[in-house]
PDB file of C-alpha atoms in Angstrom:
ATOM      1  CA  MET A   1      95.400  78.726  97.494  1.00 72.00           C
ATOM      2  CA  LYS A   2      97.172  79.635  94.226  1.00 71.00           C
ATOM      3  CA  ASN A   3      99.925  81.591  95.798  1.00 73.00           C
ATOM      4  CA  LYS A   4     100.713  78.905  98.351  1.00 75.00           C
ATOM      5  CA  PHE A   5     100.878  76.179  95.794  1.00 69.00           C
ATOM      6  CA  ILE A   6     103.038  78.069  93.635  1.00 69.00           C
ATOM      7  CA  GLN A   7     105.537  78.881  96.596  1.00 71.00           C
ATOM      8  CA  HIS A   8     105.569  75.047  97.411  1.00 68.00           C
ATOM      9  CA  PHE A   9     106.720  74.136  94.066  1.00 67.00           C
ATOM     10  CA  GLY A  10     108.516  77.218  92.753  1.00 65.00           C
ATOM     11  CA  GLY A  11     110.060  78.419  96.216  1.00 66.00           C
ATOM     12  CA  HIS A  12     110.191  82.221  97.219  1.00 68.00           C
ATOM     13  CA  VAL A  13     111.228  83.844  94.026  1.00 70.00           C
ATOM     14  CA  LYS A  14     111.576  87.574  93.687  1.00 73.00           C
ATOM     15  CA  PHE A  15     111.424  89.672  90.647  1.00 77.00           C
ATOM     16  CA  SER A  16     113.394  92.715  89.674  1.00 78.00           C
ATOM     17  CA  SER A  17     111.529  95.791  88.668  1.00 81.00           C
ATOM     18  CA  GLU A  18     112.420  94.980  84.967  1.00 80.00           C
ATOM     19  CA  CYS A  19     110.544  91.835  85.253  1.00 86.00           C
ATOM     20  CA  LYS A  20     107.335  92.971  86.961  1.00 87.00           C
ATOM     21  CA  THR A  21     105.522  93.322  83.791  1.00 89.00           C
ATOM     22  CA  HIS A  22     106.554  89.970  82.591  1.00 89.00           C
ATOM     23  CA  PHE A  23     105.594  88.357  85.884  1.00 87.00           C
ATOM     24  CA  HIS A  24     102.099  90.147  85.902  1.00 89.00           C
ATOM     25  CA  ARG A  25     101.500  88.877  82.651  1.00 90.00           C
ATOM     26  CA  LEU A  26     102.144  85.337  83.288  1.00 89.00           C
ATOM     27  CA  TYR A  27     100.629  85.075  86.682  1.00 87.00           C
ATOM     28  CA  TYR A  28      97.460  86.976  85.908  1.00 90.00           C
ATOM     29  CA  THR A  29      96.511  86.096  82.066  1.00 92.00           C
ATOM     30  CA  THR A  30      97.799  82.504  81.333  1.00 91.00           C
ATOM     31  CA  ARG A  31      95.876  79.553  81.596  1.00 92.00           C
ATOM     32  CA  ASP A  32      98.772  77.721  83.548  1.00 90.00           C
ATOM     33  CA  CYS A  33      98.239  80.361  86.342  1.00 89.00           C
ATOM     34  CA  SER A  34      94.497  80.472  86.396  1.00 89.00           C
ATOM     35  CA  THR A  35      93.501  76.873  86.407  1.00 90.00           C
ATOM     36  CA  PRO A  36      94.363  74.806  89.594  1.00 88.00           C
ATOM     37  CA  ALA A  37      95.195  72.047  87.446  1.00 90.00           C
ATOM     38  CA  TYR A  38      98.056  73.721  85.929  1.00 89.00           C
ATOM     39  CA  TYR A  39      99.610  75.307  88.946  1.00 87.00           C
ATOM     40  CA  LYS A  40     102.774  73.322  88.831  1.00 87.00           C
ATOM     41  CA  ARG A  41     103.331  74.402  85.417  1.00 90.00           C
ATOM     42  CA  CYS A  42     102.848  78.011  86.459  1.00 88.00           C
ATOM     43  CA  ALA A  43     105.337  77.436  89.207  1.00 87.00           C
ATOM     44  CA  ARG A  44     107.818  76.249  86.659  1.00 88.00           C
ATOM     45  CA  LEU A  45     107.033  79.134  84.179  1.00 89.00           C
ATOM     46  CA  LEU A  46     107.793  81.685  86.890  1.00 87.00           C
ATOM     47  CA  THR A  47     110.860  80.105  88.267  1.00 86.00           C
ATOM     48  CA  ARG A  48     112.214  79.889  84.646  1.00 89.00           C
ATOM     49  CA  LEU A  49     111.269  83.738  84.266  1.00 89.00           C
ATOM     50  CA  ALA A  50     113.131  84.671  87.330  1.00 85.00           C
ATOM     51  CA  MET A  51     116.393  82.791  86.379  1.00 86.00           C
ATOM     52  CA  SER A  52     116.123  84.373  82.931  1.00 87.00           C
ATOM     53  CA  PRO A  53     118.897  86.767  81.660  1.00 87.00           C
ATOM     54  CA  LEU A  54     116.325  89.452  81.260  1.00 81.00           C
ATOM     55  CA  CYS A  55     115.600  89.339  85.091  1.00 83.00           C
ATOM     56  CA  MET A  56     118.985  88.609  86.290  1.00 79.00           C
ATOM     57  CA  GLN A  57     120.107  91.938  85.176  1.00 71.00           C
ATOM     58  CA  SER A  58     120.190  94.543  88.118  1.00 55.00           C
TER      59      SER A  58
END
């Protein structure tokens, strides 16, 4: 359910190999991504991470 909700609000976001560790840290350990009431905030965080300069580098 969490994955569908986050895709609905954040869209389909891909992460580069440099960002995978940051993605996993956010997705699996933060309160925003582990509590259903905060899934919208989690989607916003993941979208901002995908657009950050760190993740835009290839």
